[in-house]
Coordinates of C-alpha atoms in Angstrom, one line a residue:
M1 CA 10.1 -3.6 -12.2
L2 CA 10.7 -7.9 -11.4
R3 CA 7.9 -9.0 -9.1
R4 CA 8.8 -12.8 -7.1
A5 CA 6.6 -15.5 -7.7
R6 CA 4.3 -15.7 -5.0
G7 CA 3.7 -19.6 -3.2
A8 CA 0.0 -18.7 -1.5
S9 CA -2.3 -16.9 -1.9
L10 CA -3.6 -14.3 1.1
D11 CA -6.7 -15.5 2.8
S12 CA -10.1 -13.4 1.7
P13 CA -10.5 -9.9 3.2
A14 CA -13.6 -10.5 5.0
M15 CA -11.6 -12.8 7.6
F16 CA -9.0 -9.5 7.8
R17 CA -11.6 -7.9 8.8
S18 CA -13.0 -10.0 11.4
W19 CA -9.6 -10.1 12.8
R20 CA -9.3 -6.6 12.8
A21 CA -12.7 -6.5 14.8
E22 CA -11.3 -8.7 17.4
E23 CA -8.3 -6.7 17.6
A24 CA -10.2 -3.3 18.1
L25 CA -12.1 -4.9 21.0
E26 CA -9.1 -6.9 22.6
R27 CA -7.8 -3.6 22.6
K28 CA -10.8 -0.8 24.2
E29 CA -11.0 -4.0 26.7
Q30 CA -7.2 -4.2 28.0
I31 CA -5.4 -1.2 26.5
R32 CA -3.9 -1.1 28.9
R33 CA -3.3 -4.4 30.2
K34 CA -3.7 -3.3 33.9
G35 CA -3.0 -6.4 36.1
R36 CA -0.8 -8.4 34.0
E37 CA 2.8 -9.9 35.1
I38 CA 5.1 -8.2 32.8
C39 CA 8.7 -10.1 33.3
S40 CA 11.3 -8.1 33.5
E41 CA 13.5 -10.4 31.3
H42 CA 12.9 -9.6 27.6
V43 CA 13.2 -13.0 27.0
K44 CA 12.5 -15.1 29.6
H45 CA 15.2 -17.8 30.3
Q46 CA 12.6 -20.1 32.3
T47 CA 10.1 -21.1 30.3
H48 CA 6.7 -22.6 31.9
P49 CA 4.1 -25.5 31.0
I50 CA 1.4 -24.9 29.1
T51 CA -0.9 -25.8 31.9
E52 CA 0.2 -22.5 33.7
V53 CA -1.4 -20.5 30.6
R54 CA -4.6 -22.1 30.9
R55 CA -4.8 -21.4 34.9
H56 CA -3.8 -18.2 34.0
H57 CA -6.4 -17.3 31.8
K58 CA -8.4 -19.3 33.4
L59 CA -9.7 -21.4 30.6
A60 CA -12.7 -24.5 30.8
S61 CA -11.7 -27.6 29.4
D62 CA -12.8 -27.3 26.5
E63 CA -11.8 -24.0 25.5
A64 CA -8.2 -25.1 25.5
N65 CA -8.1 -28.4 23.5
H66 CA -5.9 -26.4 20.8
L67 CA -3.2 -26.0 23.0
D68 CA -2.8 -30.0 23.7
A69 CA -0.4 -29.5 20.8
Y70 CA 2.0 -27.4 23.1
S71 CA 3.9 -28.1 26.1
E72 CA 5.6 -24.9 27.0
C73 CA 5.5 -21.3 26.5
R74 CA 8.7 -18.5 27.1
S75 CA 7.5 -14.8 28.3
V76 CA 8.7 -12.4 26.7
I77 CA 8.2 -8.7 27.5
G78 CA 5.2 -6.4 26.6
D79 CA 7.2 -3.5 25.1
G80 CA 5.1 -2.8 21.6
E81 CA 7.8 -5.1 20.1
C82 CA 6.7 -8.3 21.1
F83 CA 5.7 -10.1 18.0
Y84 CA 9.0 -9.3 16.2
R85 CA 10.7 -10.2 19.1
S86 CA 9.1 -13.9 19.8
F87 CA 9.0 -14.2 15.9
I88 CA 13.2 -14.1 15.4
F89 CA 13.9 -15.6 18.9
S90 CA 11.4 -18.5 18.3
Y91 CA 13.0 -19.1 14.7
L92 CA 16.3 -18.5 15.9
E93 CA 16.2 -21.2 18.7
Q94 CA 15.5 -23.6 16.3
V95 CA 18.2 -22.5 13.9
L96 CA 20.5 -22.8 16.7
D97 CA 19.6 -26.4 16.8
R98 CA 20.3 -27.7 13.6
Q99 CA 23.8 -28.6 12.5
D100 CA 24.1 -27.2 9.3
T101 CA 24.6 -23.4 8.3
H102 CA 21.7 -24.0 5.2
E103 CA 18.8 -22.1 7.1
E104 CA 21.4 -19.2 8.3
Q105 CA 22.7 -19.2 4.6
R106 CA 19.0 -19.1 2.8
L107 CA 18.2 -16.3 5.4
L108 CA 21.3 -14.0 4.3
D109 CA 19.9 -14.7 0.6
V110 CA 16.4 -13.6 1.1
V111 CA 17.6 -10.4 2.7
D112 CA 20.3 -9.6 -0.2
M113 CA 16.7 -9.6 -2.4
V114 CA 15.3 -7.6 0.4
N115 CA 17.5 -4.6 0.1
L116 CA 17.2 -5.2 -3.8
H117 CA 13.8 -4.6 -3.1
H118 CA 13.9 -1.5 -1.2
A119 CA 16.1 -0.2 -3.8
A120 CA 14.2 -0.4 -6.5
L121 CA 11.3 1.3 -4.3
R122 CA 13.6 3.8 -3.3
C123 CA 14.2 5.2 -6.7
D124 CA 10.3 4.4 -7.6
Y125 CA 8.6 6.8 -4.8
S126 CA 11.4 9.2 -4.5
E127 CA 11.3 10.9 -7.3
F128 CA 7.9 12.3 -6.2
S129 CA 8.6 14.4 -3.0
R130 CA 11.1 15.1 -0.7
V131 CA 8.8 13.2 2.0
N132 CA 9.2 9.7 0.3
R133 CA 13.5 10.5 -0.1
V134 CA 13.2 10.6 3.7
R135 CA 11.3 7.3 4.4
W136 CA 12.9 5.3 1.9
D137 CA 16.4 6.5 3.3
Y138 CA 19.2 3.7 2.1
S139 CA 21.6 4.7 5.1
E140 CA 19.5 3.7 7.6
F141 CA 18.2 0.7 5.8
S142 CA 22.0 -0.3 4.9
R143 CA 23.1 0.2 8.7
V144 CA 19.6 -2.2 9.9
S145 CA 20.0 -4.7 7.9
R146 CA 23.9 -4.9 8.0
A147 CA 22.9 -5.7 11.8
F148 CA 20.4 -8.5 10.7
K149 CA 23.2 -10.1 9.2
N150 CA 25.4 -9.9 11.8
L151 CA 23.2 -11.3 13.7
I152 CA 23.0 -14.6 11.5
E153 CA 26.9 -14.5 10.8
K154 CA 26.8 -14.6 15.1
V155 CA 24.6 -18.0 15.1
M156 CA 26.8 -19.7 12.9
R157 CA 30.3 -18.3 15.0
W158 CA 28.1 -19.8 18.5
K159 CA 27.1 -23.3 16.4
S160 CA 30.9 -23.3 15.6
H161 CA 32.4 -22.8 19.3
G162 CA 29.7 -24.9 20.7
R163 CA 31.1 -27.9 18.9
W164 CA 34.1 -27.7 20.9
K165 CA 32.4 -27.1 24.1
G166 CA 31.2 -31.0 24.7
M167 CA 27.6 -32.6 23.6
E168 CA 26.4 -31.6 27.5
S169 CA 27.4 -28.0 26.8
T170 CA 26.7 -26.8 23.8
S171 CA 23.2 -26.6 23.5
S172 CA 23.2 -24.6 26.4
Y173 CA 25.7 -22.2 25.5
R174 CA 24.2 -21.3 22.2
K175 CA 21.2 -20.8 23.9
E176 CA 23.1 -18.4 27.0
E177 CA 24.2 -16.3 24.1
L178 CA 20.8 -15.8 22.3
L179 CA 19.4 -14.9 25.1
E180 CA 22.1 -12.3 26.1
F181 CA 22.1 -10.5 22.8
F182 CA 17.9 -10.4 23.3
S183 CA 18.3 -9.0 27.1
E184 CA 19.3 -5.4 26.2
Y185 CA 17.7 -2.8 23.5
D186 CA 21.3 -2.0 22.4
T187 CA 21.5 -5.4 20.6
T188 CA 17.9 -5.8 19.5
Q189 CA 17.0 -2.4 18.1
D190 CA 18.2 -2.0 14.6
I191 CA 16.6 -5.9 14.2
F192 CA 13.4 -4.6 15.1
I193 CA 13.9 -2.2 13.3
F194 CA 14.6 -3.7 10.5
L195 CA 11.8 -6.6 10.6
R196 CA 9.4 -3.6 10.3
L197 CA 11.0 -2.4 7.2
V198 CA 11.1 -5.8 6.2
V199 CA 7.1 -5.8 6.4
A200 CA 6.8 -2.7 4.5
V201 CA 9.0 -3.6 1.6
E202 CA 6.8 -6.5 1.3
I203 CA 3.5 -4.6 1.2
C204 CA 4.6 -2.2 -1.0
W205 CA 6.6 -4.0 -3.7
H206 CA 3.4 -6.6 -3.3
H207 CA 1.0 -3.6 -3.4
E208 CA -1.3 -5.5 -5.4
E209 CA -2.3 -8.1 -2.9
Y210 CA -2.1 -6.2 0.3
E211 CA -4.3 -2.9 -1.0
P212 CA -7.6 -4.3 -1.3
L213 CA -6.8 -5.6 2.8
I214 CA -6.5 -2.6 4.3
P215 CA -9.1 -0.3 4.2
G216 CA -9.3 3.4 4.2
L217 CA -6.5 4.0 1.4
S218 CA -7.1 6.7 -0.9
R219 CA -5.6 9.4 -3.3
N220 CA -4.2 11.0 -0.4
Y221 CA -3.9 8.1 2.2
N222 CA -2.0 5.1 0.3
L223 CA -0.2 1.9 0.6
E224 CA 2.8 3.6 1.3
D225 CA 1.7 6.2 3.8
W226 CA 0.0 3.0 6.0
C227 CA 2.5 1.9 6.0
F228 CA 5.3 4.5 7.4
Q229 CA 2.4 5.5 9.5
R230 CA 1.0 1.8 11.0
V231 CA 4.5 -0.4 10.5
T232 CA 7.8 1.1 10.9
P233 CA 7.3 3.1 13.8
A234 CA 8.7 1.3 16.9
R235 CA 6.0 -0.1 19.5
R236 CA 3.2 -0.3 17.2
F237 CA 1.1 -2.8 17.6
T238 CA 1.1 -5.7 14.8
D239 CA -1.6 -6.9 12.8
H240 CA -2.5 -9.6 11.3
V241 CA -1.5 -8.6 7.3
M242 CA 2.0 -7.1 8.9
M243 CA 2.8 -10.9 10.2
V244 CA 2.4 -12.2 7.1
A245 CA 3.9 -9.9 5.5
L246 CA 6.8 -11.0 7.0
A247 CA 6.4 -14.8 7.4
R248 CA 6.2 -14.1 3.7
A249 CA 9.0 -12.5 3.0
L250 CA 11.6 -14.3 5.6
E251 CA 9.9 -17.2 3.6
I252 CA 9.7 -18.7 7.3
P253 CA 5.9 -20.6 8.4
L254 CA 4.4 -18.8 11.1
R255 CA 1.3 -20.3 13.3
V256 CA -0.5 -18.1 15.9
E257 CA -2.4 -20.0 18.3
R258 CA -4.7 -17.7 20.4
V259 CA -5.9 -17.9 23.5
R260 CA -9.4 -19.0 23.4
G261 CA -9.2 -20.7 19.4
G262 CA -11.6 -19.5 17.4
Y263 CA -9.4 -18.8 13.7
D264 CA -7.1 -21.0 11.5
P265 CA -3.7 -20.5 13.4
D266 CA -2.0 -21.0 10.3
I267 CA -1.2 -17.6 8.9
Y268 CA 1.9 -18.6 6.2
T269 CA 3.4 -21.9 5.2
V270 CA 5.6 -23.8 3.4
P271 CA 4.4 -27.1 2.7
G272 CA 7.0 -30.0 1.9
V273 CA 10.0 -28.0 3.1
P274 CA 11.6 -28.7 6.2
R275 CA 12.4 -25.3 8.0
P276 CA 11.8 -24.3 11.5
R277 CA 8.2 -23.1 12.2
V278 CA 7.8 -20.3 14.8
T279 CA 4.6 -21.0 17.1
L280 CA 3.4 -17.9 18.7
L281 CA 0.6 -17.1 21.5
Y282 CA -1.5 -14.1 21.4
S283 CA -3.8 -12.7 24.0
A284 CA -4.9 -9.3 24.9
N285 CA -1.9 -7.2 22.2
H286 CA 0.7 -10.0 23.4
Y287 CA 2.5 -12.5 21.4
E288 CA 4.8 -15.3 23.3
I289 CA 5.9 -18.6 22.0
I290 CA 4.9 -21.8 22.9
Y291 CA 6.4 -24.6 21.9
P292 CA 4.5 -27.8 20.2
R293 CA 4.7 -31.3 21.5
V294 CA 7.7 -33.8 20.8
P295 CA 6.4 -37.0 19.2
P296 CA 7.5 -39.6 21.5
A297 CA 9.2 -41.6 18.6
E298 CA 10.9 -38.1 17.9
N299 CA 11.6 -37.9 21.4
S300 CA 12.9 -41.2 22.1
S301 CA 14.9 -41.1 18.6
H302 CA 16.9 -38.0 19.6
Q303 CA 17.7 -38.5 22.5
A304 CA 19.5 -42.2 21.3
S305 CA 20.7 -40.0 18.8
Q306 CA 22.6 -37.6 21.5
I307 CA 23.6 -40.2 23.4
E308 CA 25.5 -41.9 20.2
H309 CA 27.5 -38.2 19.3
A310 CA 28.2 -38.1 23.4
A311 CA 30.0 -41.0 23.1
D312 CA 31.8 -40.9 19.6
E313 CA 32.8 -37.1 21.0
G314 CA 33.9 -38.9 24.2
S315 CA 35.9 -41.1 22.1
S316 CA 37.7 -39.0 20.1
Q317 CA 38.6 -36.6 22.6
Q318 CA 40.2 -39.5 25.0
T319 CA 42.2 -40.6 21.5
S320 CA 43.2 -37.1 20.9
Q321 CA 43.9 -37.0 24.8
R322 CA 46.2 -40.1 24.7
E323 CA 48.3 -38.7 21.4
H324 CA 48.4 -35.1 23.5
P325 CA 48.8 -35.3 26.7
G326 CA 50.3 -32.3 27.0
D327 CA 47.4 -30.2 25.6
E328 CA 45.0 -30.0 28.6
S329 CA 47.1 -28.8 31.5
S330 CA 49.2 -26.2 29.6
S331 CA 45.5 -25.0 28.2
E332 CA 44.4 -24.6 32.0

């Protein structure tokens, strides 16, 4: 069985145990998150300033220094899928802002690799018992994998259609389509099932790396058992090991800030590769999206590029209208 090379090493088991200890305390203290407002929209359409995060959590000035690097936060519904929802929405939101489709093609190739790994694991495990055959059921994996690919293909279509709407509305059109897709369980449920299965495949495929990080494994309770009890069921809590596995499997840089800091926020990095980086905020078993501040020089350069692009489009549209003066009236 072929194993792909790994780009970065996992952190020490001690660090994972430390994460788990804090997560256990937070779960115990705030299991129901009483009093916390949960947004009715699955992904909040409007972002809010990062200062509201500080105010909501009553952070002292020295507790919030690590949040100075961020400008806004986007809330998501707290239904047990907040990590997977925040992760994939944040990633696709950045992909939509890119003019090319290189990242979409890269991700589709990665999904194909995950499919191969799932098929190989199915062959390895299914010979042992009927339970294993059910766990690695190919029909369900094929269905949710296809749903995920359809979403990536939708993103490419939104980008293509948006180009015809003019510079001012292109970005808002793409964002509206993405928000609409993530507004219903009917459209997102298979996406979350797929991402959880990706985590299980990644962990089982590279079992020698993940086994030392998961306490309680034994001959009667192996890594596969752990994955299908802790990872794949819907609305189960996502811990540090699972976050690492998803980011590695999809090769998407991930940074998770804690409200009060205290830990290295870089979950997975891809040095030297210009790729969208997902940045999330974690507090009380809940994940939300945060947006890094844009450096002033980069922001002014981006605005200049937008103005120049809009002027070019306006000029080409005027030329087109002079050449085809009847097109606009006939389309109306």
